[in-house]
Amino acid sequence: MQEIDYNDSLYSDIFNLTYPPIDELKAAPCSVSILGLSSVGLMVTYIIVFVLSVLGNSVVIYVMCCLARSRTTTDIYLMHLAMADLLFSLTLPFWAVYVYSHWIFGTFLCKLLSGLQDASFYSGVFLLACISVDRYLAIVKTTQALTQRRHLVGKVCGAVWLGAGLLSLPVVLQREAIQLEDLSDQTICYENLTASSSNQWRVVVRVLRHTLGFFLPLAVMVVCYSCTAATMFRGMRNADHKHKAMRVILAVVLAFVICWLPCNVSVLVDTLMRGGSLGEETCEFRNSVSVALYVTKGIAFTHCAVNPVLYAFIGQKFRNQLLLMLHKHGLISKRVLAAYRRGSAHSTVSQRSRNTSISL
């Protein structure tokens, strides 16, 4: 069992949960017992998510590149989303080592990887919202010219990456690799803040996380997909088609909520606890919150591996293109390709939805 100082125990929570200044770390009276098995489990989770995300998102990017002539606006958003998820997943092996041990990669990588993870996180969330808006425009606002949306998609993606980069700058500027000699000679990657600015920094960062990184994009997705689903249901007479379309839309929203809501709740509880809003603070409660942060962070990080399945692999156009490429490379036979096409011909969704998206 690994005994870690309470405040220092959050050093392995690299998901921008900010840390107190050094003097608070050394003065903290409580300690949290984190089982070594838990650290191993979280490390293994990161590695598995890394492998699945790299494979899935790389395939998505490759297929999108092969669809250069027939790419829709949603396809472009999906390609950028896959890039964001791929960049996010590339940082996971470093955090896996950090969770199991301590930060061994120095200040430069501390800044670079923290900034890269923040930028890819924000860009991914913003792109999810953009996809929901694009589906709304394509299905609900059918009078919107397709050429107009294509003209704007490049600018929108550029604005998304620029905004995500700007939101990651504070972490890049503040994060450092700090060796805590009085705490088992462990090195942490965290924001090097003074006692006077620590609380203000924590509030600002977490408010941004909760609003721009979760609640606002979720609100956009819920509104857009609700309107989209209502329009699709009115235009469909076959109940099976309605249920199939609804399953996809629900999967889009539920995956985001299931992966990120627990993490946001845990961070909110931790923030309220640190601010004294939850009554008397005990070491037992601190321990519970710390464990919750570990677990929910692992759940949240799996979202980058889930996205390729939700936004691409369940899309008929994507599957057709992927199987065609596999056939060209000799990985599947012509008979398998023909059998799939015969089967898919009996279970198509509405023509309009199929022509405007590879995900819905």
mmCIF file of C-alpha atoms in Angstrom:
data_model
loop_
_atom_site.group_PDB
_atom_site.id
_atom_site.type_symbol
_atom_site.label_atom_id
_atom_site.label_comp_id
_atom_site.label_asym_id
_atom_site.label_seq_id
_atom_site.Cartn_x
_atom_site.Cartn_y
_atom_site.Cartn_z
ATOM 1 C CA MET A 1 0.000 0.000 0.000
ATOM 2 C CA GLN A 2 1.316 3.381 -0.982
ATOM 3 C CA GLU A 3 0.937 6.170 1.590
ATOM 4 C CA ILE A 4 0.647 9.547 -0.078
ATOM 5 C CA ASP A 5 0.098 12.965 1.399
ATOM 6 C CA TYR A 6 -3.516 13.993 0.795
ATOM 7 C CA ASN A 7 -2.942 17.103 -1.272
ATOM 8 C CA ASP A 8 0.021 15.507 -2.955
ATOM 9 C CA SER A 9 -2.163 12.515 -3.812
ATOM 10 C CA LEU A 10 -3.775 14.658 -6.459
ATOM 11 C CA TYR A 11 -0.435 15.007 -8.210
ATOM 12 C CA SER A 12 -1.342 12.003 -10.310
ATOM 13 C CA ASP A 13 -4.598 13.638 -11.354
ATOM 14 C CA ILE A 14 -3.166 15.310 -14.390
ATOM 15 C CA PHE A 15 -6.570 16.303 -15.675
ATOM 16 C CA ASN A 16 -6.143 19.900 -14.589
ATOM 17 C CA LEU A 17 -7.446 19.476 -11.070
ATOM 18 C CA THR A 18 -4.870 22.068 -9.912
ATOM 19 C CA TYR A 19 -2.848 21.759 -6.777
ATOM 20 C CA PRO A 20 -2.244 23.851 -3.679
ATOM 21 C CA PRO A 21 1.011 25.766 -3.221
ATOM 22 C CA ILE A 22 4.070 24.009 -1.868
ATOM 23 C CA ASP A 23 3.615 25.296 1.675
ATOM 24 C CA GLU A 24 0.137 23.725 1.817
ATOM 25 C CA LEU A 25 1.506 20.437 0.550
ATOM 26 C CA LYS A 26 4.080 20.246 3.323
ATOM 27 C CA ALA A 27 1.655 21.352 6.021
ATOM 28 C CA ALA A 28 -1.224 19.012 5.143
ATOM 29 C CA PRO A 29 -2.062 16.901 8.229
ATOM 30 C CA CYS A 30 -3.957 14.142 6.437
ATOM 31 C CA SER A 31 -2.764 11.307 4.269
ATOM 32 C CA VAL A 32 -4.627 9.182 1.795
ATOM 33 C CA SER A 33 -4.015 5.480 1.367
ATOM 34 C CA ILE A 34 -4.055 4.617 -2.310
ATOM 35 C CA LEU A 35 -3.797 0.908 -2.922
ATOM 36 C CA GLY A 36 -1.047 -0.060 -5.310
ATOM 37 C CA LEU A 37 -3.553 -2.245 -7.132
ATOM 38 C CA SER A 38 -5.654 0.845 -7.867
ATOM 39 C CA SER A 39 -2.669 2.595 -9.423
ATOM 40 C CA VAL A 40 -1.924 -0.470 -11.518
ATOM 41 C CA GLY A 41 -5.557 -0.682 -12.603
ATOM 42 C CA LEU A 42 -5.617 2.952 -13.672
ATOM 43 C CA MET A 43 -2.316 2.551 -15.497
ATOM 44 C CA VAL A 44 -3.614 -0.508 -17.372
ATOM 45 C CA THR A 45 -6.798 1.379 -18.233
ATOM 46 C CA TYR A 46 -4.792 4.225 -19.741
ATOM 47 C CA ILE A 47 -2.709 1.841 -21.819
ATOM 48 C CA ILE A 48 -5.765 -0.031 -23.122
ATOM 49 C CA VAL A 49 -7.522 3.226 -23.992
ATOM 50 C CA PHE A 50 -4.332 4.431 -25.679
ATOM 51 C CA VAL A 51 -4.108 1.349 -27.910
ATOM 52 C CA LEU A 52 -7.801 1.324 -28.836
ATOM 53 C CA SER A 53 -7.919 5.065 -29.439
ATOM 54 C CA VAL A 54 -4.796 5.142 -31.606
ATOM 55 C CA LEU A 55 -6.037 2.240 -33.728
ATOM 56 C CA GLY A 56 -9.619 3.470 -34.041
ATOM 57 C CA ASN A 57 -8.874 7.129 -34.681
ATOM 58 C CA SER A 58 -6.047 6.331 -37.099
ATOM 59 C CA VAL A 59 -8.455 4.224 -39.152
ATOM 60 C CA VAL A 60 -11.016 7.029 -39.094
ATOM 61 C CA ILE A 61 -8.458 9.591 -40.295
ATOM 62 C CA TYR A 62 -7.235 7.254 -43.037
ATOM 63 C CA VAL A 63 -10.749 6.573 -44.303
ATOM 64 C CA MET A 64 -11.586 10.279 -44.229
ATOM 65 C CA CYS A 65 -8.514 11.063 -46.297
ATOM 66 C CA CYS A 66 -9.637 8.487 -48.864
ATOM 67 C CA LEU A 67 -13.036 10.203 -49.015
ATOM 68 C CA ALA A 68 -11.524 13.475 -50.209
ATOM 69 C CA ARG A 69 -13.908 13.854 -53.154
ATOM 70 C CA SER A 70 -17.088 12.870 -51.352
ATOM 71 C CA ARG A 71 -16.476 14.290 -47.867
ATOM 72 C CA THR A 72 -19.408 16.105 -46.324
ATOM 73 C CA THR A 73 -19.221 18.817 -43.698
ATOM 74 C CA THR A 74 -19.840 16.248 -40.971
ATOM 75 C CA ASP A 75 -17.037 14.090 -42.359
ATOM 76 C CA ILE A 76 -14.640 17.014 -41.967
ATOM 77 C CA TYR A 77 -15.726 17.563 -38.373
ATOM 78 C CA LEU A 78 -15.310 13.853 -37.704
ATOM 79 C CA MET A 79 -11.794 13.887 -39.118
ATOM 80 C CA HIS A 80 -10.822 16.775 -36.848
ATOM 81 C CA LEU A 81 -12.502 15.010 -33.931
ATOM 82 C CA ALA A 82 -10.442 11.903 -34.638
ATOM 83 C CA MET A 83 -7.300 14.058 -34.716
ATOM 84 C CA ALA A 84 -8.195 15.598 -31.355
ATOM 85 C CA ASP A 85 -8.880 12.201 -29.803
ATOM 86 C CA LEU A 86 -5.661 10.824 -31.270
ATOM 87 C CA LEU A 87 -3.613 13.676 -29.804
ATOM 88 C CA PHE A 88 -5.340 13.219 -26.463
ATOM 89 C CA SER A 89 -4.594 9.493 -26.418
ATOM 90 C CA LEU A 90 -0.916 10.033 -27.282
ATOM 91 C CA THR A 91 -0.427 11.636 -23.863
ATOM 92 C CA LEU A 92 -1.898 8.678 -21.958
ATOM 93 C CA PRO A 93 1.266 6.518 -21.731
ATOM 94 C CA PHE A 94 3.031 9.366 -19.926
ATOM 95 C CA TRP A 95 0.146 9.800 -17.494
ATOM 96 C CA ALA A 96 0.077 6.038 -16.984
ATOM 97 C CA VAL A 97 3.654 6.165 -15.721
ATOM 98 C CA TYR A 98 2.778 9.209 -13.623
ATOM 99 C CA VAL A 99 -0.166 7.448 -11.962
ATOM 100 C CA TYR A 100 1.911 4.408 -11.089
ATOM 101 C CA SER A 101 5.038 6.225 -9.929
ATOM 102 C CA HIS A 102 5.730 9.966 -10.134
ATOM 103 C CA TRP A 103 6.648 12.541 -12.788
ATOM 104 C CA ILE A 104 9.977 11.547 -14.359
ATOM 105 C CA PHE A 105 9.803 13.457 -17.652
ATOM 106 C CA GLY A 106 10.920 16.949 -16.634
ATOM 107 C CA THR A 107 9.379 20.400 -16.928
ATOM 108 C CA PHE A 108 9.343 20.632 -20.742
ATOM 109 C CA LEU A 109 7.221 17.521 -21.214
ATOM 110 C CA CYS A 110 5.126 18.509 -18.215
ATOM 111 C CA LYS A 111 4.179 21.731 -19.992
ATOM 112 C CA LEU A 112 3.931 20.208 -23.469
ATOM 113 C CA LEU A 113 1.812 17.192 -22.556
ATOM 114 C CA SER A 114 -0.446 19.157 -20.217
ATOM 115 C CA GLY A 115 -1.069 21.758 -22.914
ATOM 116 C CA LEU A 116 -1.571 19.119 -25.596
ATOM 117 C CA GLN A 117 -4.057 17.246 -23.473
ATOM 118 C CA ASP A 118 -5.995 20.394 -22.593
ATOM 119 C CA ALA A 119 -6.080 21.601 -26.202
ATOM 120 C CA SER A 120 -7.185 18.228 -27.570
ATOM 121 C CA PHE A 121 -9.803 17.901 -24.831
ATOM 122 C CA TYR A 122 -11.397 21.280 -25.523
ATOM 123 C CA SER A 123 -11.200 20.860 -29.299
ATOM 124 C CA GLY A 124 -12.828 17.435 -29.063
ATOM 125 C CA VAL A 125 -15.709 18.708 -26.935
ATOM 126 C CA PHE A 126 -16.227 21.738 -29.168
ATOM 127 C CA LEU A 127 -16.224 19.535 -32.273
ATOM 128 C CA LEU A 128 -18.893 17.305 -30.744
ATOM 129 C CA ALA A 129 -21.054 20.390 -30.372
ATOM 130 C CA CYS A 130 -20.244 21.442 -33.948
ATOM 131 C CA ILE A 131 -21.338 18.038 -35.244
ATOM 132 C CA SER A 132 -24.683 18.356 -33.478
ATOM 133 C CA VAL A 133 -25.181 21.821 -34.983
ATOM 134 C CA ASP A 134 -24.232 20.518 -38.428
ATOM 135 C CA ARG A 135 -26.777 17.672 -38.146
ATOM 136 C CA TYR A 136 -29.377 20.222 -37.062
ATOM 137 C CA LEU A 137 -28.682 22.391 -40.102
ATOM 138 C CA ALA A 138 -28.640 19.419 -42.481
ATOM 139 C CA ILE A 139 -31.858 17.781 -41.275
ATOM 140 C CA VAL A 140 -33.943 20.488 -39.600
ATOM 141 C CA LYS A 141 -32.862 23.547 -41.580
ATOM 142 C CA THR A 142 -32.862 21.843 -44.964
ATOM 143 C CA THR A 143 -33.038 25.161 -46.775
ATOM 144 C CA GLN A 144 -29.494 25.923 -45.665
ATOM 145 C CA ALA A 145 -27.241 25.659 -48.717
ATOM 146 C CA LEU A 146 -24.770 22.780 -48.529
ATOM 147 C CA THR A 147 -22.087 24.873 -50.229
ATOM 148 C CA GLN A 148 -22.445 27.510 -47.523
ATOM 149 C CA ARG A 149 -21.833 24.951 -44.769
ATOM 150 C CA ARG A 150 -18.828 23.564 -46.622
ATOM 151 C CA HIS A 151 -17.409 27.043 -46.961
ATOM 152 C CA LEU A 152 -17.710 27.647 -43.232
ATOM 153 C CA VAL A 153 -16.521 24.282 -41.938
ATOM 154 C CA GLY A 154 -12.828 25.078 -42.425
ATOM 155 C CA LYS A 155 -13.157 28.367 -40.576
ATOM 156 C CA VAL A 156 -15.140 26.748 -37.783
ATOM 157 C CA CYS A 157 -12.535 24.013 -37.308
ATOM 158 C CA GLY A 158 -9.781 26.620 -37.311
ATOM 159 C CA ALA A 159 -11.632 28.634 -34.676
ATOM 160 C CA VAL A 160 -12.127 25.484 -32.586
ATOM 161 C CA TRP A 161 -8.414 24.652 -32.567
ATOM 162 C CA LEU A 162 -7.458 28.274 -31.906
ATOM 163 C CA GLY A 163 -9.871 28.557 -28.997
ATOM 164 C CA ALA A 164 -8.716 25.243 -27.562
ATOM 165 C CA GLY A 165 -5.102 26.348 -27.829
ATOM 166 C CA LEU A 166 -5.814 29.600 -26.024
ATOM 167 C CA LEU A 167 -7.652 27.772 -23.241
ATOM 168 C CA SER A 168 -4.640 25.500 -22.757
ATOM 169 C CA LEU A 169 -2.119 28.351 -22.467
ATOM 170 C CA PRO A 170 -2.592 29.016 -18.728
ATOM 171 C CA VAL A 171 -1.734 25.417 -17.908
ATOM 172 C CA VAL A 172 1.306 25.498 -20.180
ATOM 173 C CA LEU A 173 2.576 28.672 -18.527
ATOM 174 C CA GLN A 174 1.987 27.543 -14.936
ATOM 175 C CA ARG A 175 2.863 23.848 -14.943
ATOM 176 C CA GLU A 176 6.293 22.731 -13.788
ATOM 177 C CA ALA A 177 8.031 19.591 -12.629
ATOM 178 C CA ILE A 178 8.591 20.120 -8.906
ATOM 179 C CA GLN A 179 10.513 17.781 -6.648
ATOM 180 C CA LEU A 180 9.051 17.554 -3.151
ATOM 181 C CA GLU A 181 12.054 16.543 -1.108
ATOM 182 C CA ASP A 182 10.095 16.413 2.142
ATOM 183 C CA LEU A 183 7.541 14.043 0.599
ATOM 184 C CA SER A 184 9.489 10.883 -0.261
ATOM 185 C CA ASP A 185 11.476 12.699 -2.959
ATOM 186 C CA GLN A 186 8.540 12.549 -5.343
ATOM 187 C CA THR A 187 8.325 14.799 -8.383
ATOM 188 C CA ILE A 188 4.980 16.204 -9.446
ATOM 189 C CA CYS A 189 3.719 17.996 -12.555
ATOM 190 C CA TYR A 190 1.455 20.784 -11.382
ATOM 191 C CA GLU A 191 0.742 24.508 -11.382
ATOM 192 C CA ASN A 192 3.425 26.302 -9.376
ATOM 193 C CA LEU A 193 1.253 28.822 -7.552
ATOM 194 C CA THR A 194 1.589 31.040 -4.519
ATOM 195 C CA ALA A 195 -0.795 30.707 -1.600
ATOM 196 C CA SER A 196 -2.526 33.978 -2.508
ATOM 197 C CA SER A 197 -3.306 32.947 -6.092
ATOM 198 C CA SER A 198 -3.983 29.242 -5.580
ATOM 199 C CA ASN A 199 -7.684 29.517 -4.748
ATOM 200 C CA GLN A 200 -8.394 32.029 -7.507
ATOM 201 C CA TRP A 201 -6.624 29.853 -10.053
ATOM 202 C CA ARG A 202 -8.520 26.760 -8.952
ATOM 203 C CA VAL A 203 -11.894 28.500 -9.228
ATOM 204 C CA VAL A 204 -11.179 29.943 -12.689
ATOM 205 C CA VAL A 205 -9.858 26.680 -14.127
ATOM 206 C CA ARG A 206 -12.677 24.583 -12.768
ATOM 207 C CA VAL A 207 -15.395 27.017 -13.826
ATOM 208 C CA LEU A 208 -13.985 26.856 -17.358
ATOM 209 C CA ARG A 209 -13.935 23.070 -17.182
ATOM 210 C CA HIS A 210 -17.514 22.802 -16.013
ATOM 211 C CA THR A 211 -18.971 25.409 -18.382
ATOM 212 C CA LEU A 212 -16.952 25.339 -21.614
ATOM 213 C CA GLY A 213 -15.815 21.745 -21.227
ATOM 214 C CA PHE A 214 -19.101 20.082 -20.313
ATOM 215 C CA PHE A 215 -22.359 21.890 -19.573
ATOM 216 C CA LEU A 216 -22.398 24.321 -22.515
ATOM 217 C CA PRO A 217 -21.467 21.695 -25.169
ATOM 218 C CA LEU A 218 -23.930 19.264 -23.586
ATOM 219 C CA ALA A 219 -26.713 21.850 -23.768
ATOM 220 C CA VAL A 220 -25.936 22.461 -27.449
ATOM 221 C CA MET A 221 -25.971 18.722 -28.189
ATOM 222 C CA VAL A 222 -29.211 18.078 -26.316
ATOM 223 C CA VAL A 223 -31.053 20.940 -28.042
ATOM 224 C CA CYS A 224 -29.746 20.171 -31.530
ATOM 225 C CA TYR A 225 -30.217 16.408 -31.346
ATOM 226 C CA SER A 226 -33.685 16.805 -29.819
ATOM 227 C CA CYS A 227 -34.769 18.974 -32.733
ATOM 228 C CA THR A 228 -33.049 16.621 -35.171
ATOM 229 C CA ALA A 229 -34.749 13.550 -33.708
ATOM 230 C CA ALA A 230 -38.161 15.227 -33.770
ATOM 231 C CA THR A 231 -37.737 16.175 -37.424
ATOM 232 C CA MET A 232 -36.525 12.707 -38.396
ATOM 233 C CA PHE A 233 -39.438 11.055 -36.594
ATOM 234 C CA ARG A 234 -41.958 13.236 -38.405
ATOM 235 C CA GLY A 235 -40.379 12.296 -41.733
ATOM 236 C CA MET A 236 -40.247 8.540 -41.077
ATOM 237 C CA ARG A 237 -43.205 6.203 -41.356
ATOM 238 C CA ASN A 238 -41.385 2.997 -40.518
ATOM 239 C CA ALA A 239 -41.019 2.419 -36.762
ATOM 240 C CA ASP A 240 -37.830 0.388 -37.194
ATOM 241 C CA HIS A 241 -36.165 3.270 -38.998
ATOM 242 C CA LYS A 242 -37.232 5.624 -36.211
ATOM 243 C CA HIS A 243 -35.826 3.382 -33.504
ATOM 244 C CA LYS A 244 -32.542 2.886 -35.345
ATOM 245 C CA ALA A 245 -32.053 6.626 -35.841
ATOM 246 C CA MET A 246 -32.995 7.307 -32.232
ATOM 247 C CA ARG A 247 -30.483 4.748 -30.937
ATOM 248 C CA VAL A 248 -27.674 6.546 -32.739
ATOM 249 C CA ILE A 249 -28.715 9.960 -31.440
ATOM 250 C CA LEU A 250 -29.109 8.686 -27.885
ATOM 251 C CA ALA A 251 -25.715 6.969 -28.080
ATOM 252 C CA VAL A 252 -24.071 10.247 -29.067
ATOM 253 C CA VAL A 253 -25.426 12.154 -26.072
ATOM 254 C CA LEU A 254 -25.308 9.323 -23.540
ATOM 255 C CA ALA A 255 -21.675 8.449 -24.274
ATOM 256 C CA PHE A 256 -20.633 12.020 -23.580
ATOM 257 C CA VAL A 257 -22.702 12.181 -20.387
ATOM 258 C CA ILE A 258 -21.684 8.751 -19.089
ATOM 259 C CA CYS A 259 -17.983 9.385 -19.651
ATOM 260 C CA TRP A 260 -17.763 12.966 -18.414
ATOM 261 C CA LEU A 261 -20.563 13.543 -15.900
ATOM 262 C CA PRO A 262 -18.980 11.448 -13.091
ATOM 263 C CA CYS A 263 -15.669 13.279 -13.500
ATOM 264 C CA ASN A 264 -17.350 16.683 -13.427
ATOM 265 C CA VAL A 265 -19.355 15.752 -10.336
ATOM 266 C CA SER A 266 -16.210 14.521 -8.573
ATOM 267 C CA VAL A 267 -14.329 17.704 -9.419
ATOM 268 C CA LEU A 268 -17.277 19.809 -8.246
ATOM 269 C CA VAL A 269 -17.427 17.945 -4.925
ATOM 270 C CA ASP A 270 -13.670 18.358 -4.504
ATOM 271 C CA THR A 271 -13.954 22.085 -5.197
ATOM 272 C CA LEU A 272 -16.782 22.514 -2.682
ATOM 273 C CA MET A 273 -14.883 20.469 -0.116
ATOM 274 C CA ARG A 274 -11.765 22.607 -0.491
ATOM 275 C CA GLY A 275 -13.887 25.744 -0.174
ATOM 276 C CA GLY A 276 -15.475 24.527 3.049
ATOM 277 C CA SER A 277 -18.980 24.421 1.578
ATOM 278 C CA LEU A 278 -19.618 20.801 2.594
ATOM 279 C CA GLY A 279 -19.237 21.240 6.329
ATOM 280 C CA GLU A 280 -16.456 19.784 8.409
ATOM 281 C CA GLU A 281 -13.703 18.258 6.315
ATOM 282 C CA THR A 282 -12.430 14.899 7.522
ATOM 283 C CA CYS A 283 -9.590 12.722 6.335
ATOM 284 C CA GLU A 284 -12.057 9.945 5.541
ATOM 285 C CA PHE A 285 -14.042 12.257 3.275
ATOM 286 C CA ARG A 286 -10.846 13.472 1.640
ATOM 287 C CA ASN A 287 -9.898 9.870 0.982
ATOM 288 C CA SER A 288 -13.252 9.129 -0.647
ATOM 289 C CA VAL A 289 -13.040 12.186 -2.886
ATOM 290 C CA SER A 290 -9.491 11.344 -3.936
ATOM 291 C CA VAL A 291 -10.479 7.795 -4.897
ATOM 292 C CA ALA A 292 -13.507 9.136 -6.791
ATOM 293 C CA LEU A 293 -11.225 11.452 -8.760
ATOM 294 C CA TYR A 294 -9.010 8.523 -9.718
ATOM 295 C CA VAL A 295 -11.894 6.337 -10.882
ATOM 296 C CA THR A 296 -13.957 8.962 -12.704
ATOM 297 C CA LYS A 297 -10.908 10.323 -14.469
ATOM 298 C CA GLY A 298 -10.238 6.873 -15.900
ATOM 299 C CA ILE A 299 -13.842 6.655 -17.096
ATOM 300 C CA ALA A 300 -13.640 10.095 -18.703
ATOM 301 C CA PHE A 301 -10.480 9.260 -20.602
ATOM 302 C CA THR A 302 -12.161 6.292 -22.304
ATOM 303 C CA HIS A 303 -14.265 8.730 -24.320
ATOM 304 C CA CYS A 304 -11.479 9.251 -26.837
ATOM 305 C CA ALA A 305 -11.648 5.529 -27.683
ATOM 306 C CA VAL A 306 -15.456 5.446 -27.785
ATOM 307 C CA ASN A 307 -15.787 8.264 -30.306
ATOM 308 C CA PRO A 308 -14.589 6.278 -33.352
ATOM 309 C CA VAL A 309 -17.297 3.687 -32.696
ATOM 310 C CA LEU A 310 -20.099 6.186 -32.154
ATOM 311 C CA TYR A 311 -19.270 8.667 -34.887
ATOM 312 C CA ALA A 312 -17.835 6.472 -37.602
ATOM 313 C CA PHE A 313 -18.059 2.711 -37.298
ATOM 314 C CA ILE A 314 -21.854 2.742 -36.975
ATOM 315 C CA GLY A 315 -22.123 4.858 -40.131
ATOM 316 C CA GLN A 316 -22.995 2.954 -43.296
ATOM 317 C CA LYS A 317 -20.949 5.151 -45.600
ATOM 318 C CA PHE A 318 -17.874 4.704 -43.421
ATOM 319 C CA ARG A 319 -18.311 0.935 -43.223
ATOM 320 C CA ASN A 320 -18.678 0.670 -46.982
ATOM 321 C CA GLN A 321 -15.511 2.686 -47.565
ATOM 322 C CA LEU A 322 -13.565 0.770 -44.910
ATOM 323 C CA LEU A 323 -14.550 -2.624 -46.324
ATOM 324 C CA LEU A 324 -13.710 -1.438 -49.822
ATOM 325 C CA MET A 325 -10.216 -0.421 -48.696
ATOM 326 C CA LEU A 326 -9.738 -3.716 -46.873
ATOM 327 C CA HIS A 327 -10.710 -5.534 -50.065
ATOM 328 C CA LYS A 328 -8.276 -3.479 -52.149
ATOM 329 C CA HIS A 329 -5.475 -4.394 -49.739
ATOM 330 C CA GLY A 330 -6.405 -8.074 -49.907
ATOM 331 C CA LEU A 331 -7.558 -8.286 -46.284
ATOM 332 C CA ILE A 332 -11.086 -9.454 -47.104
ATOM 333 C CA SER A 333 -12.422 -11.391 -50.076
ATOM 334 C CA LYS A 334 -14.767 -10.130 -52.734
ATOM 335 C CA ARG A 335 -17.365 -12.602 -51.482
ATOM 336 C CA VAL A 336 -17.339 -11.049 -47.992
ATOM 337 C CA LEU A 337 -17.680 -7.571 -49.469
ATOM 338 C CA ALA A 338 -20.592 -8.630 -51.660
ATOM 339 C CA ALA A 339 -22.304 -10.397 -48.756
ATOM 340 C CA TYR A 340 -22.082 -7.270 -46.623
ATOM 341 C CA ARG A 341 -23.504 -5.105 -49.376
ATOM 342 C CA ARG A 342 -26.426 -7.483 -49.877
ATOM 343 C CA GLY A 343 -27.140 -7.438 -46.145
ATOM 344 C CA SER A 344 -26.900 -3.681 -45.821
ATOM 345 C CA ALA A 345 -29.291 -3.212 -48.729
ATOM 346 C CA HIS A 346 -32.093 -4.614 -46.551
ATOM 347 C CA SER A 347 -31.462 -2.296 -43.596
ATOM 348 C CA THR A 348 -30.901 1.209 -44.930
ATOM 349 C CA VAL A 349 -32.052 4.359 -43.182
ATOM 350 C CA SER A 350 -33.596 7.413 -44.826
ATOM 351 C CA GLN A 351 -31.851 8.541 -47.985
ATOM 352 C CA ARG A 352 -31.445 12.089 -46.794
ATOM 353 C CA SER A 353 -29.680 11.146 -43.563
ATOM 354 C CA ARG A 354 -27.443 8.696 -45.387
ATOM 355 C CA ASN A 355 -26.303 11.259 -47.934
ATOM 356 C CA THR A 356 -25.460 13.949 -45.397
ATOM 357 C CA SER A 357 -23.602 12.060 -42.700
ATOM 358 C CA ILE A 358 -21.503 9.021 -42.059
ATOM 359 C CA SER A 359 -22.510 8.981 -38.405
ATOM 360 C CA LEU A 360 -26.280 9.458 -38.341
#
